[in-house]
CSV table of C-alpha atoms in Angstrom, one decimal:
chain,number,residue,atom,x,y,z
A,1,MET,CA,61.7,-15.5,45.3
A,2,LEU,CA,62.4,-15.3,42.0
A,3,THR,CA,65.7,-14.2,40.8
A,4,ARG,CA,64.9,-11.0,37.6
A,5,SER,CA,65.5,-13.4,35.0
A,6,ARG,CA,64.4,-16.9,36.4
A,7,PHE,CA,61.1,-14.8,36.0
A,8,LEU,CA,61.7,-13.0,32.0
A,9,VAL,CA,63.0,-17.8,31.8
A,10,ILE,CA,59.6,-19.1,32.5
A,11,SER,CA,57.6,-16.3,31.1
A,12,LEU,CA,59.1,-17.5,28.0
A,13,LEU,CA,58.5,-20.4,28.6
A,14,VAL,CA,55.2,-20.2,28.9
A,15,ALA,CA,54.4,-17.8,26.1
A,16,ALA,CA,55.8,-21.1,24.2
A,17,ALA,CA,54.2,-22.9,25.2
A,18,ALA,CA,50.5,-20.9,24.6
A,19,LEU,CA,51.8,-20.3,21.1
A,20,SER,CA,53.3,-23.4,19.7
A,21,GLY,CA,49.9,-25.7,20.7
A,22,CYS,CA,48.7,-27.3,18.1
A,23,ALA,CA,45.7,-27.0,16.4
A,24,LYS,CA,42.6,-29.3,16.6
A,25,ARG,CA,42.3,-31.1,13.7
A,26,PRO,CA,38.7,-31.6,12.1
A,27,ALA,CA,36.7,-33.6,12.4
A,28,THR,CA,36.4,-36.2,9.5
A,29,ALA,CA,33.7,-38.5,8.9
A,30,THR,CA,34.2,-41.7,8.7
A,31,ALA,CA,32.5,-43.9,5.9
A,32,ALA,CA,30.0,-46.4,7.5
A,33,SER,CA,31.0,-50.2,6.4
A,34,ALA,CA,29.1,-53.0,6.2
A,35,PRO,CA,29.2,-55.6,9.1
A,36,PRO,CA,31.2,-58.3,8.7
A,37,PRO,CA,31.0,-61.5,7.0
A,38,GLY,CA,28.5,-63.8,10.0
A,39,ALA,CA,27.6,-60.8,11.3
A,40,PRO,CA,24.4,-60.4,13.1
A,41,ALA,CA,21.9,-58.1,10.8
A,42,THR,CA,20.8,-55.3,13.0
A,43,THR,CA,17.9,-53.9,11.9
A,44,MET,CA,17.0,-50.3,11.9
A,45,ALA,CA,13.4,-48.4,12.7
A,46,PRO,CA,11.5,-48.1,9.7
A,47,THR,CA,11.3,-44.0,8.6
A,48,PRO,CA,7.3,-42.0,9.2
A,49,ALA,CA,6.1,-42.3,6.6
A,50,PRO,CA,5.6,-38.0,6.0
A,51,PRO,CA,2.4,-37.0,6.4
A,52,PRO,CA,-0.3,-36.3,4.0
A,53,PRO,CA,-0.3,-33.1,2.2
A,54,ALA,CA,-3.4,-30.7,3.2
A,55,PRO,CA,-6.2,-30.1,0.9
A,56,ALA,CA,-6.2,-27.4,-1.6
A,57,PRO,CA,-8.2,-24.5,-0.8
A,58,ALA,CA,-11.4,-23.6,-1.8
A,59,PRO,CA,-11.4,-21.4,-4.3
A,60,ALA,CA,-12.4,-17.7,-3.0
A,61,ALA,CA,-14.8,-16.5,-4.6
A,62,ALA,CA,-14.2,-13.8,-8.1
A,63,PRO,CA,-14.3,-9.9,-6.6
A,64,ALA,CA,-17.4,-8.1,-7.8
A,65,PRO,CA,-16.7,-7.4,-11.4
A,66,ARG,CA,-16.4,-3.2,-10.7
A,67,PRO,CA,-18.7,-1.4,-12.0
A,68,ALA,CA,-18.1,0.7,-15.8
A,69,PRO,CA,-17.8,5.3,-15.3
A,70,ARG,CA,-20.8,4.9,-18.1
A,71,ASP,CA,-22.4,2.8,-15.7
A,72,PHE,CA,-22.5,6.6,-13.4
A,73,ALA,CA,-24.4,9.6,-14.0
A,74,GLU,CA,-24.2,12.8,-11.8
A,75,ASN,CA,-25.7,14.0,-8.7
A,76,PRO,CA,-27.1,16.9,-7.3
A,77,ASN,CA,-26.5,15.4,-4.0
A,78,VAL,CA,-22.5,14.6,-3.5
A,79,LYS,CA,-21.0,18.0,-4.9
A,80,ASP,CA,-17.7,18.2,-6.0
A,81,VAL,CA,-14.3,19.0,-4.0
A,82,PHE,CA,-11.5,21.3,-4.7
A,83,PHE,CA,-7.6,21.2,-3.9
A,84,ASP,CA,-4.5,23.4,-3.8
A,85,PHE,CA,-2.3,23.0,-6.1
A,86,ASP,CA,-0.5,20.1,-6.1
A,87,LYS,CA,-2.2,19.1,-2.5
A,88,TYR,CA,-4.9,16.2,-2.0
A,89,ASP,CA,-5.9,16.7,1.7
A,90,ILE,CA,-9.6,17.7,2.3
A,91,ARG,CA,-9.9,21.6,3.2
A,92,PRO,CA,-11.8,22.5,5.5
A,93,GLY,CA,-14.2,24.3,3.4
A,94,ASP,CA,-14.9,21.6,1.1
A,95,ALA,CA,-14.8,19.2,4.2
A,96,LYS,CA,-18.3,20.6,4.5
A,97,ALA,CA,-19.4,19.9,1.2
A,98,LEU,CA,-18.4,15.8,2.1
A,99,ASP,CA,-20.2,15.2,5.3
A,100,SER,CA,-23.4,16.7,3.3
A,101,SER,CA,-21.9,13.8,0.3
A,102,ALA,CA,-22.5,11.6,3.3
A,103,GLU,CA,-25.5,12.2,4.6
A,104,TRP,CA,-27.4,12.2,2.0
A,105,LEU,CA,-25.0,7.9,1.0
A,106,LYS,CA,-25.7,6.9,4.3
A,107,GLN,CA,-29.3,7.8,3.9
A,108,ASN,CA,-29.2,5.9,0.2
A,109,ARG,CA,-27.8,3.4,0.8
A,110,GLY,CA,-28.9,1.9,-3.1
A,111,GLU,CA,-26.9,4.1,-4.2
A,112,LEU,CA,-23.5,3.3,-5.6
A,113,VAL,CA,-20.0,6.3,-6.1
A,114,LEU,CA,-17.7,7.1,-8.4
A,115,VAL,CA,-15.2,8.7,-7.1
A,116,GLU,CA,-13.0,10.6,-10.4
A,117,GLY,CA,-9.8,12.2,-10.0
A,118,HIS,CA,-8.8,15.7,-11.8
A,119,CYS,CA,-5.6,17.1,-12.4
A,120,ASP,CA,-5.3,20.8,-13.9
A,121,GLU,CA,-3.2,20.8,-17.2
A,122,ARG,CA,-0.4,21.7,-15.3
A,123,GLY,CA,3.1,18.2,-15.5
A,124,THR,CA,3.5,14.6,-16.7
A,125,PRO,CA,-0.3,12.6,-17.6
A,126,GLU,CA,1.8,10.6,-15.0
A,127,TYR,CA,1.4,12.4,-12.0
A,128,ASN,CA,-1.5,13.7,-12.8
A,129,LEU,CA,-2.7,10.1,-12.9
A,130,ALA,CA,-1.3,9.9,-9.5
A,131,LEU,CA,-2.0,13.1,-8.0
A,132,GLY,CA,-6.1,12.5,-9.1
A,133,GLU,CA,-5.7,8.5,-7.6
A,134,ARG,CA,-4.7,10.3,-3.9
A,135,ARG,CA,-7.6,12.7,-4.9
A,136,ALA,CA,-10.0,10.8,-5.3
A,137,LYS,CA,-8.4,8.3,-2.3
A,138,ALA,CA,-8.8,10.8,0.0
A,139,ALA,CA,-12.1,11.5,-0.7
A,140,MET,CA,-13.0,8.1,-0.6
A,141,ASN,CA,-11.5,7.3,3.0
A,142,TYR,CA,-13.0,11.0,4.1
A,143,LEU,CA,-16.5,9.1,2.7
A,144,VAL,CA,-16.2,6.7,5.0
A,145,ALA,CA,-15.0,7.8,7.9
A,146,GLN,CA,-18.5,9.8,8.1
A,147,GLY,CA,-19.9,6.4,7.5
A,148,VAL,CA,-21.2,5.0,4.4
A,149,GLU,CA,-19.3,1.7,3.5
A,150,ALA,CA,-16.4,1.3,1.4
A,151,ASN,CA,-17.5,-1.7,-0.9
A,152,ARG,CA,-19.8,1.4,-2.3
A,153,ILE,CA,-17.2,3.4,-3.3
A,154,THR,CA,-14.6,3.1,-6.8
A,155,ILE,CA,-12.4,5.0,-7.2
A,156,ILE,CA,-10.4,5.8,-11.0
A,157,SER,CA,-8.2,8.5,-12.0
A,158,TYR,CA,-8.6,10.8,-15.2
A,159,GLY,CA,-4.6,13.1,-14.1
A,160,LYS,CA,-5.3,15.7,-16.1
A,161,GLU,CA,-7.2,14.9,-19.3
A,162,ARG,CA,-11.4,16.0,-19.0
A,163,PRO,CA,-10.3,19.4,-17.9
A,164,GLN,CA,-13.7,21.2,-16.9
A,165,CYS,CA,-12.3,24.4,-17.6
A,166,THR,CA,-9.4,24.9,-21.0
A,167,GLU,CA,-8.3,28.7,-20.1
A,168,LYS,CA,-4.9,28.7,-19.5
A,169,SER,CA,-5.3,30.6,-15.7
A,170,GLU,CA,-5.4,29.9,-12.1
A,171,ALA,CA,-8.7,30.3,-11.7
A,172,CYS,CA,-10.0,27.9,-15.1
A,173,TRP,CA,-7.0,25.2,-13.4
A,174,GLU,CA,-8.6,25.4,-9.5
A,175,LYS,CA,-12.5,23.9,-11.2
A,176,ASN,CA,-9.8,21.5,-13.1
A,177,ARG,CA,-8.6,19.6,-8.9
A,178,ARG,CA,-10.8,18.2,-8.5
A,179,ALA,CA,-12.4,14.3,-6.9
A,180,HIS,CA,-16.0,14.7,-8.9
A,181,PHE,CA,-18.9,12.5,-7.7
A,182,LEU,CA,-20.9,10.0,-10.0
A,183,THR,CA,-23.5,7.2,-8.9
A,184,LYS,CA,-26.0,5.2,-9.3
A,185,PRO,CA,-28.6,2.3,-8.3
A,186,ARG,CA,-26.9,-0.9,-7.3
């Protein structure tokens, strides 16, 4: 049986050996040397040639030019939809108007559509341009969900720059918060 003093000495020796171990030396790279004179030269396998570059992709066809807004005209078959203040959600009553417009557009596939997003005069021009775009996109997405082809629809935002009404009242501002639709033959 080990006595307490022997146990203490052995424990100290084991701890000292563990702590005093030498650190590993990092491996050093050895430089390649030339073979001694008269030694047979070894040949290395040739390095494979890199694969030929992939052929350049064919240039993509340019997208169709965006129709100019001045080419579009009013169409009584496609009705405006209106939005709440600072919103771009399609309201239930306006969804019915969009349903009717979508039906007409599906029956008249030769017509292109321009969706204009408009806002009232409150807010900065930048904010209203962004909000007008979201309103136009919401109306476009609704029409697409009803079966109107997306490639027939162009959107534009006028923000607060083209008001329908210029009075400073809530009744007037309600008229300006809209998505306005224009059409033209293809």
